[in-house]
């Protein structure tokens, strides 16, 4: 079934971004996997090329276009070349962090931060998760206690994407430790603030080119001017308001990753022979690949509809949770069944399908686990 999500402008943008990916990411991705991090210059190069901050107003150096379809194109192209890990930092910057700056910054903050976000000089991250609390954000213990014109921030965060490279960290804190949800606020902690330290770059199962770090805050004095939204106690509502786009972004990328794995496998089974014939000609192979192709197409049309709903301001938390839950679970099934068709070669890390398998595992965890997605959906049913 023909897709109707994209228009000519999006396809022209796709051509430009694909050229960028092939020139600036693909040749270096293996080296970045070994290093465990992408160079900061990748963000600057993406910024100069117009691939960061597409919705940032032109006066601040952005594209001035609020249309998530451009973000979707980027996610598809990054997944389609096997650069999930390197691309995650760019997607986090554009899809997940930028909406907080766009929605909650005052005029002074916009002038201070948006130009650097658009240019790639200021790399962004968001710090919610803490050691020991998992998805229970209201139980966080990181505090920001007001002291004159500053907050004094103490605590720790973990599993922070872009954690090493980040210059601006949207940090969930308790400005009122006596409260749970109502005590949460978001403050922006900046690179170089005394007492703000980055721990080790975490050694992960997959996504090796993506820096994922532990962060610690010891009496960090953060100006009150770095509070997002202008009022304390709004942090939980701000997080909830932006989670649908974050979860759609993850679900959308998961479909693109599944399609990439299917493409790798189709190429392989047409060439690999067993018993004198291509293994793709066996009925089992045909049936498996027919099932996966069908499931991917069905998921694609759902996430395309979610993108339209997001741009129309109609995407609900439940619908975004469905996209994230179903599509990341689908991604896991697809890469697993595709790897099986590679036989022993699929277990070799030199084969892209093995990397896709390892990279896929985390998508059912970050941005809210599958179990949390089901909880959101269940509550939407009045249960």
Tab-separated table of C-alpha atoms in Angstrom:
chain	number	residue	atom	x	y	z
A	1	UNK	CA	0.000	0.000	0.000
A	2	UNK	CA	1.451	3.341	-1.061
A	3	UNK	CA	2.446	5.729	1.711
A	4	UNK	CA	1.094	9.279	1.545
A	5	UNK	CA	2.856	10.876	4.513
A	6	UNK	CA	5.554	12.782	2.663
A	7	UNK	CA	5.410	15.574	0.085
A	8	UNK	CA	7.973	16.808	-2.431
A	9	UNK	CA	9.704	19.047	0.130
A	10	UNK	CA	10.257	16.087	2.435
A	11	UNK	CA	11.680	13.942	-0.359
A	12	UNK	CA	14.058	16.727	-1.398
A	13	UNK	CA	15.120	16.998	2.236
A	14	UNK	CA	15.588	13.217	2.290
A	15	UNK	CA	17.976	13.392	-0.660
A	16	UNK	CA	20.057	16.057	1.084
A	17	UNK	CA	20.138	14.249	4.397
A	18	UNK	CA	20.985	10.915	2.770
A	19	UNK	CA	23.970	12.571	1.113
A	20	UNK	CA	25.009	13.961	4.496
A	21	UNK	CA	24.695	10.557	6.180
A	22	UNK	CA	26.703	8.794	3.496
A	23	UNK	CA	29.477	11.406	3.671
A	24	UNK	CA	29.621	12.278	7.364
A	25	UNK	CA	28.407	9.201	9.273
A	26	UNK	CA	28.698	5.921	7.359
A	27	UNK	CA	32.489	6.059	6.736
A	28	UNK	CA	33.188	6.742	10.422
A	29	UNK	CA	30.570	4.672	12.207
A	30	UNK	CA	32.762	1.643	12.924
A	31	UNK	CA	35.445	3.871	14.458
A	32	UNK	CA	32.829	5.628	16.588
A	33	UNK	CA	31.529	2.261	17.751
A	34	UNK	CA	35.024	1.425	18.943
A	35	UNK	CA	35.417	4.825	20.622
A	36	UNK	CA	32.019	4.620	22.307
A	37	UNK	CA	31.125	8.162	21.279
A	38	UNK	CA	30.627	10.381	18.243
A	39	UNK	CA	32.727	13.530	17.924
A	40	UNK	CA	31.125	16.814	18.842
A	41	UNK	CA	31.929	17.987	15.325
A	42	UNK	CA	29.157	15.741	13.990
A	43	UNK	CA	26.591	18.013	15.636
A	44	UNK	CA	28.300	21.149	14.333
A	45	UNK	CA	28.421	19.723	10.811
A	46	UNK	CA	24.759	18.722	11.012
A	47	UNK	CA	23.923	22.223	12.246
A	48	UNK	CA	25.793	23.919	9.413
A	49	UNK	CA	23.956	21.682	6.961
A	50	UNK	CA	20.523	22.647	8.329
A	51	UNK	CA	19.691	19.322	9.980
A	52	UNK	CA	19.329	20.553	13.574
A	53	UNK	CA	16.567	22.655	15.073
A	54	UNK	CA	14.283	22.546	12.063
A	55	UNK	CA	11.421	24.045	14.088
A	56	UNK	CA	13.564	26.748	15.709
A	57	UNK	CA	12.565	30.200	14.374
A	58	UNK	CA	14.793	31.566	11.636
A	59	UNK	CA	15.783	34.523	13.836
A	60	UNK	CA	17.626	32.028	16.056
A	61	UNK	CA	19.238	30.175	13.159
A	62	UNK	CA	16.704	27.366	12.742
A	63	UNK	CA	14.519	26.302	9.865
A	64	UNK	CA	11.357	27.936	11.164
A	65	UNK	CA	9.227	24.916	10.191
A	66	UNK	CA	7.190	22.907	12.685
A	67	UNK	CA	6.656	19.664	10.815
A	68	UNK	CA	7.669	16.373	12.414
A	69	UNK	CA	7.761	14.740	8.984
A	70	UNK	CA	11.252	16.205	8.526
A	71	UNK	CA	12.330	14.537	11.773
A	72	UNK	CA	10.753	11.302	10.532
A	73	UNK	CA	12.772	11.469	7.312
A	74	UNK	CA	15.966	11.805	9.344
A	75	UNK	CA	15.044	8.871	11.565
A	76	UNK	CA	14.354	6.700	8.513
A	77	UNK	CA	17.643	7.556	6.839
A	78	UNK	CA	19.700	7.035	9.989
A	79	UNK	CA	18.124	3.639	10.629
A	80	UNK	CA	18.297	2.721	6.959
A	81	UNK	CA	22.093	2.873	6.829
A	82	UNK	CA	22.630	0.945	10.058
A	83	UNK	CA	23.729	4.037	11.998
A	84	UNK	CA	21.270	3.655	14.868
A	85	UNK	CA	23.852	4.432	17.537
A	86	UNK	CA	25.402	7.492	15.916
A	87	UNK	CA	21.994	8.736	14.888
A	88	UNK	CA	20.462	8.427	18.345
A	89	UNK	CA	22.253	11.524	19.611
A	90	UNK	CA	20.945	13.610	16.711
A	91	UNK	CA	17.417	12.261	17.167
A	92	UNK	CA	17.525	12.963	20.899
A	93	UNK	CA	18.680	16.533	20.205
A	94	UNK	CA	15.948	17.191	17.595
A	95	UNK	CA	13.020	14.993	18.569
A	96	UNK	CA	13.190	14.785	22.345
A	97	UNK	CA	15.127	17.678	23.896
A	98	UNK	CA	14.281	20.548	21.545
A	99	UNK	CA	10.519	20.478	22.303
A	100	UNK	CA	11.256	21.396	25.936
A	101	UNK	CA	13.224	24.456	24.864
A	102	UNK	CA	10.582	25.444	22.333
A	103	UNK	CA	7.647	25.045	24.712
A	104	UNK	CA	9.011	26.267	28.030
A	105	UNK	CA	11.792	28.794	27.408
A	106	UNK	CA	11.128	32.476	28.019
A	107	UNK	CA	12.471	35.110	25.619
A	108	UNK	CA	15.799	35.436	27.443
A	109	UNK	CA	16.361	31.675	27.475
A	110	UNK	CA	15.421	31.342	23.811
A	111	UNK	CA	17.937	34.001	22.836
A	112	UNK	CA	20.603	32.380	25.015
A	113	UNK	CA	20.201	28.760	23.972
A	114	UNK	CA	18.342	28.311	20.676
A	115	UNK	CA	21.088	29.620	18.337
A	116	UNK	CA	23.603	27.139	19.774
A	117	UNK	CA	21.101	24.282	19.625
A	118	UNK	CA	20.448	25.036	15.949
A	119	UNK	CA	24.149	25.333	15.097
A	120	UNK	CA	25.176	22.218	17.013
A	121	UNK	CA	27.485	24.195	19.283
A	122	UNK	CA	25.221	23.394	22.242
A	123	UNK	CA	24.462	19.669	22.441
A	124	UNK	CA	21.435	18.725	24.528
A	125	UNK	CA	20.446	15.885	26.848
A	126	UNK	CA	17.642	15.176	29.280
A	127	UNK	CA	18.296	13.651	32.698
A	128	UNK	CA	15.358	11.929	34.346
A	129	UNK	CA	16.384	8.422	35.439
A	130	UNK	CA	18.222	7.911	38.720
A	131	UNK	CA	19.989	4.866	40.111
A	132	UNK	CA	17.469	2.632	41.827
A	133	UNK	CA	14.182	4.275	40.796
A	134	UNK	CA	13.664	3.091	37.207
A	135	UNK	CA	10.347	4.399	35.865
A	136	UNK	CA	9.169	5.832	39.203
A	137	UNK	CA	10.175	9.415	38.461
A	138	UNK	CA	8.150	10.884	41.308
A	139	UNK	CA	10.498	9.105	43.738
A	140	UNK	CA	13.580	10.910	42.462
A	141	UNK	CA	15.958	12.233	45.077
A	142	UNK	CA	17.903	14.856	43.083
A	143	UNK	CA	17.094	18.186	44.719
A	144	UNK	CA	17.337	21.829	43.714
A	145	UNK	CA	17.020	24.015	46.810
A	146	UNK	CA	16.563	27.735	46.274
A	147	UNK	CA	19.345	29.948	47.613
A	148	UNK	CA	18.816	33.536	46.512
A	149	UNK	CA	19.157	33.755	42.740
A	150	UNK	CA	20.400	30.177	42.440
A	151	UNK	CA	19.318	26.609	43.018
A	152	UNK	CA	21.768	24.315	44.771
A	153	UNK	CA	21.493	20.981	42.975
A	154	UNK	CA	22.523	17.667	44.562
A	155	UNK	CA	21.958	14.144	43.303
A	156	UNK	CA	22.774	11.724	40.501
A	157	UNK	CA	21.319	10.575	37.191
A	158	UNK	CA	22.104	7.526	35.082
A	159	UNK	CA	21.618	6.127	31.563
A	160	UNK	CA	21.790	9.651	30.111
A	161	UNK	CA	22.006	9.682	26.313
A	162	UNK	CA	24.473	12.326	25.055
A	163	UNK	CA	25.671	12.414	28.652
A	164	UNK	CA	29.348	12.950	27.798
A	165	UNK	CA	28.877	15.356	24.898
A	166	UNK	CA	26.001	17.415	26.320
A	167	UNK	CA	26.347	21.152	27.032
A	168	UNK	CA	22.746	21.698	28.176
A	169	UNK	CA	21.168	19.032	30.380
A	170	UNK	CA	17.452	19.338	31.081
A	171	UNK	CA	17.485	17.962	34.609
A	172	UNK	CA	14.455	16.737	36.532
A	173	UNK	CA	14.798	17.821	40.152
A	174	UNK	CA	12.773	18.203	43.318
A	175	UNK	CA	12.420	21.871	44.172
A	176	UNK	CA	10.095	20.750	46.968
A	177	UNK	CA	11.414	17.437	48.357
A	178	UNK	CA	8.352	17.062	50.575
A	179	UNK	CA	6.122	16.610	47.527
A	180	UNK	CA	6.108	13.879	44.881
A	181	UNK	CA	4.756	14.926	41.481
A	182	UNK	CA	3.993	18.467	42.584
A	183	UNK	CA	7.548	18.964	43.838
A	184	UNK	CA	9.227	18.306	40.489
A	185	UNK	CA	10.769	21.003	38.296
A	186	UNK	CA	13.047	21.132	35.268
A	187	UNK	CA	16.277	23.129	35.369
A	188	UNK	CA	18.967	23.352	32.711
A	189	UNK	CA	22.402	22.430	34.027
A	190	UNK	CA	25.207	23.706	31.800
A	191	UNK	CA	28.630	22.344	30.955
A	192	UNK	CA	31.309	23.779	33.224
A	193	UNK	CA	29.148	24.478	36.243
A	194	UNK	CA	31.185	23.711	39.366
A	195	UNK	CA	30.149	20.441	40.985
A	196	UNK	CA	28.597	19.027	37.792
A	197	UNK	CA	30.554	15.875	36.939
A	198	UNK	CA	30.201	13.154	34.342
A	199	UNK	CA	30.958	9.611	35.346
A	200	UNK	CA	32.006	6.825	33.053
A	201	UNK	CA	30.724	6.365	29.545
A	202	UNK	CA	28.643	3.264	30.195
A	203	UNK	CA	29.584	-0.015	28.502
A	204	UNK	CA	26.366	-1.244	26.879
A	205	UNK	CA	25.069	-4.317	25.074
A	206	UNK	CA	24.438	-2.274	21.925
A	207	UNK	CA	24.293	1.322	20.667
A	208	UNK	CA	28.056	1.469	21.139
A	209	UNK	CA	28.658	4.735	19.267
A	210	UNK	CA	26.232	6.540	21.571
A	211	UNK	CA	27.654	8.084	24.720
A	212	UNK	CA	25.479	7.092	27.663
A	213	UNK	CA	26.697	8.396	30.997
A	214	UNK	CA	26.212	8.742	34.695
A	215	UNK	CA	25.923	12.350	35.912
A	216	UNK	CA	26.488	13.649	39.404
A	217	UNK	CA	25.621	16.991	40.985
A	218	UNK	CA	27.359	18.163	44.150
A	219	UNK	CA	26.258	21.604	45.374
A	220	UNK	CA	25.925	22.792	41.771
A	221	UNK	CA	24.769	26.395	41.752
A	222	UNK	CA	22.328	26.754	38.877
A	223	UNK	CA	20.838	30.202	38.230
A	224	UNK	CA	17.113	30.465	38.853
A	225	UNK	CA	17.095	31.898	35.316
A	226	UNK	CA	17.676	28.303	34.126
A	227	UNK	CA	14.310	27.075	35.412
A	228	UNK	CA	12.111	25.952	32.512
A	229	UNK	CA	8.538	27.189	32.456
A	230	UNK	CA	8.983	30.068	34.876
A	231	UNK	CA	7.280	28.328	37.800
A	232	UNK	CA	8.408	25.626	40.204
A	233	UNK	CA	6.442	22.407	40.516
A	234	UNK	CA	5.603	22.111	36.811
A	235	UNK	CA	8.243	19.509	35.942
A	236	UNK	CA	6.043	16.423	35.977
A	237	UNK	CA	3.418	18.056	33.772
A	238	UNK	CA	6.149	19.249	31.396
A	239	UNK	CA	7.574	15.741	31.114
A	240	UNK	CA	4.154	14.212	30.551
A	241	UNK	CA	3.392	16.826	27.899
A	242	UNK	CA	6.474	15.962	25.850
A	243	UNK	CA	6.532	12.184	26.289
A	244	UNK	CA	4.120	11.461	23.383
A	245	UNK	CA	6.553	12.944	20.841
A	246	UNK	CA	9.475	11.130	22.469
A	247	UNK	CA	7.651	7.808	22.360
A	248	UNK	CA	6.514	8.323	18.782
A	249	UNK	CA	10.093	9.115	17.779
A	250	UNK	CA	11.281	5.831	19.304
A	251	UNK	CA	8.453	3.834	17.746
A	252	UNK	CA	8.947	5.416	14.361
A	253	UNK	CA	12.670	4.676	14.387
A	254	UNK	CA	11.915	1.108	15.459
A	255	UNK	CA	9.844	0.529	12.331
A	256	UNK	CA	12.620	1.954	10.176
A	257	UNK	CA	15.140	-0.289	11.925
A	258	UNK	CA	12.946	-3.330	11.356
A	259	UNK	CA	12.686	-2.473	7.670
A	260	UNK	CA	16.482	-2.158	7.501
A	261	UNK	CA	16.905	-5.617	9.051
A	262	UNK	CA	14.396	-7.076	6.597
A	263	UNK	CA	16.300	-5.538	3.681
A	264	UNK	CA	19.586	-7.014	4.886
A	265	UNK	CA	17.959	-10.422	5.158
A	266	UNK	CA	16.273	-10.342	1.765
A	267	UNK	CA	19.626	-9.616	0.151
A	268	UNK	CA	21.260	-12.432	2.088
A	269	UNK	CA	18.703	-15.178	1.443
A	270	UNK	CA	18.758	-14.496	-2.299
A	271	UNK	CA	22.519	-15.130	-2.423
A	272	UNK	CA	23.159	-17.712	0.292
A	273	UNK	CA	22.671	-21.284	-0.926
A	274	UNK	CA	21.934	-24.528	0.923
A	275	UNK	CA	21.472	-27.870	-0.746
A	276	UNK	CA	22.275	-26.172	-4.037
A	277	UNK	CA	19.487	-23.576	-3.938
A	278	UNK	CA	19.071	-20.050	-2.475
A	279	UNK	CA	17.677	-20.321	1.053
A	280	UNK	CA	15.145	-17.636	0.190
A	281	UNK	CA	13.418	-20.136	-2.084
A	282	UNK	CA	12.547	-22.418	0.849
A	283	UNK	CA	8.934	-22.182	1.960
A	284	UNK	CA	9.904	-21.454	5.568
A	285	UNK	CA	12.049	-18.514	4.500
A	286	UNK	CA	9.317	-17.132	2.259
A	287	UNK	CA	6.689	-17.470	4.980
A	288	UNK	CA	8.858	-15.842	7.669
A	289	UNK	CA	9.767	-12.919	5.440
A	290	UNK	CA	6.169	-12.535	4.229
A	291	UNK	CA	5.005	-12.295	7.831
A	292	UNK	CA	7.644	-9.718	8.733
A	293	UNK	CA	7.023	-7.610	5.635
A	294	UNK	CA	3.306	-7.561	6.419
A	295	UNK	CA	3.794	-6.608	10.072
A	296	UNK	CA	6.240	-3.834	9.182
A	297	UNK	CA	3.852	-2.349	6.618
A	298	UNK	CA	0.961	-2.386	9.093
A	299	UNK	CA	3.109	-0.734	11.778
A	300	UNK	CA	4.350	1.827	9.258
A	301	UNK	CA	0.847	3.039	8.498
A	302	UNK	CA	0.058	3.368	12.202
A	303	UNK	CA	3.119	5.475	12.994
A	304	UNK	CA	2.517	7.562	9.860
A	305	UNK	CA	-0.959	8.299	11.213
A	306	UNK	CA	0.594	9.202	14.563
A	307	UNK	CA	2.927	11.684	12.853
A	308	UNK	CA	-0.062	13.359	11.238
A	309	UNK	CA	-1.817	13.478	14.601
A	310	UNK	CA	1.261	14.970	16.284
A	311	UNK	CA	1.537	17.741	13.707
A	312	UNK	CA	-2.182	18.445	14.136
A	313	UNK	CA	-1.789	18.632	17.921
A	314	UNK	CA	-3.985	15.564	18.384
A	315	UNK	CA	-1.570	12.782	19.376
A	316	UNK	CA	-2.664	11.304	22.696
A	317	UNK	CA	-0.444	9.747	25.327
A	318	UNK	CA	-2.201	6.405	24.819
A	319	UNK	CA	-1.749	6.406	21.043
A	320	UNK	CA	1.928	7.321	21.371
A	321	UNK	CA	2.343	4.547	23.928
A	322	UNK	CA	0.768	2.089	21.486
A	323	UNK	CA	3.263	3.160	18.835
A	324	UNK	CA	6.206	2.808	21.186
A	325	UNK	CA	5.107	-0.515	22.670
A	326	UNK	CA	4.029	-2.270	19.501
A	327	UNK	CA	6.760	-1.037	17.184
A	328	UNK	CA	9.696	-1.689	19.504
A	329	UNK	CA	8.384	-5.178	20.249
A	330	UNK	CA	8.014	-5.651	16.488
A	331	UNK	CA	11.577	-4.469	15.968
A	332	UNK	CA	12.791	-7.080	18.427
A	333	UNK	CA	10.847	-9.861	16.706
A	334	UNK	CA	12.015	-8.841	13.255
A	335	UNK	CA	15.739	-8.637	14.009
A	336	UNK	CA	15.599	-11.912	15.921
A	337	UNK	CA	13.859	-13.838	13.146
A	338	UNK	CA	16.035	-12.207	10.498
A	339	UNK	CA	19.193	-13.126	12.396
A	340	UNK	CA	17.996	-16.744	12.477
A	341	UNK	CA	17.918	-16.837	8.686
A	342	UNK	CA	21.580	-15.826	8.612
A	343	UNK	CA	22.444	-18.962	10.563
A	344	UNK	CA	25.835	-18.909	12.253
A	345	UNK	CA	26.869	-15.803	10.354
A	346	UNK	CA	24.108	-13.874	12.063
A	347	UNK	CA	25.890	-14.379	15.373
A	348	UNK	CA	29.084	-12.793	14.070
A	349	UNK	CA	29.419	-9.136	15.062
A	350	UNK	CA	31.012	-8.306	11.696
A	351	UNK	CA	27.587	-8.830	10.116
A	352	UNK	CA	25.253	-5.807	10.313
A	353	UNK	CA	22.334	-7.975	11.396
A	354	UNK	CA	24.167	-8.810	14.633
A	355	UNK	CA	24.690	-5.121	15.352
A	356	UNK	CA	21.024	-4.411	14.568
A	357	UNK	CA	20.032	-7.183	17.004
A	358	UNK	CA	22.108	-5.716	19.847
A	359	UNK	CA	21.072	-2.129	19.108
A	360	UNK	CA	17.383	-3.037	19.107
A	361	UNK	CA	17.209	-4.454	22.616
A	362	UNK	CA	17.191	-1.143	24.455
A	363	UNK	CA	14.268	0.360	22.550
A	364	UNK	CA	11.836	-1.698	24.649
A	365	UNK	CA	13.369	-0.104	27.748
A	366	UNK	CA	14.250	3.555	27.217
A	367	UNK	CA	11.578	6.207	26.869
A	368	UNK	CA	9.350	4.062	29.076
A	369	UNK	CA	9.398	0.267	29.181
A	370	UNK	CA	6.869	-1.879	27.347
A	371	UNK	CA	5.223	-2.544	30.703
A	372	UNK	CA	4.818	1.180	31.390
A	373	UNK	CA	3.347	1.664	27.892
A	374	UNK	CA	0.749	-1.013	28.611
A	375	UNK	CA	-0.046	0.699	31.906
A	376	UNK	CA	-0.670	4.020	30.117
A	377	UNK	CA	-2.861	2.321	27.533
A	378	UNK	CA	-4.754	0.369	30.186
A	379	UNK	CA	-5.519	3.501	32.188
A	380	UNK	CA	-6.828	5.165	29.014
A	381	UNK	CA	-9.428	2.365	28.907
A	382	UNK	CA	-10.707	3.393	32.325
A	383	UNK	CA	-9.059	0.476	34.068
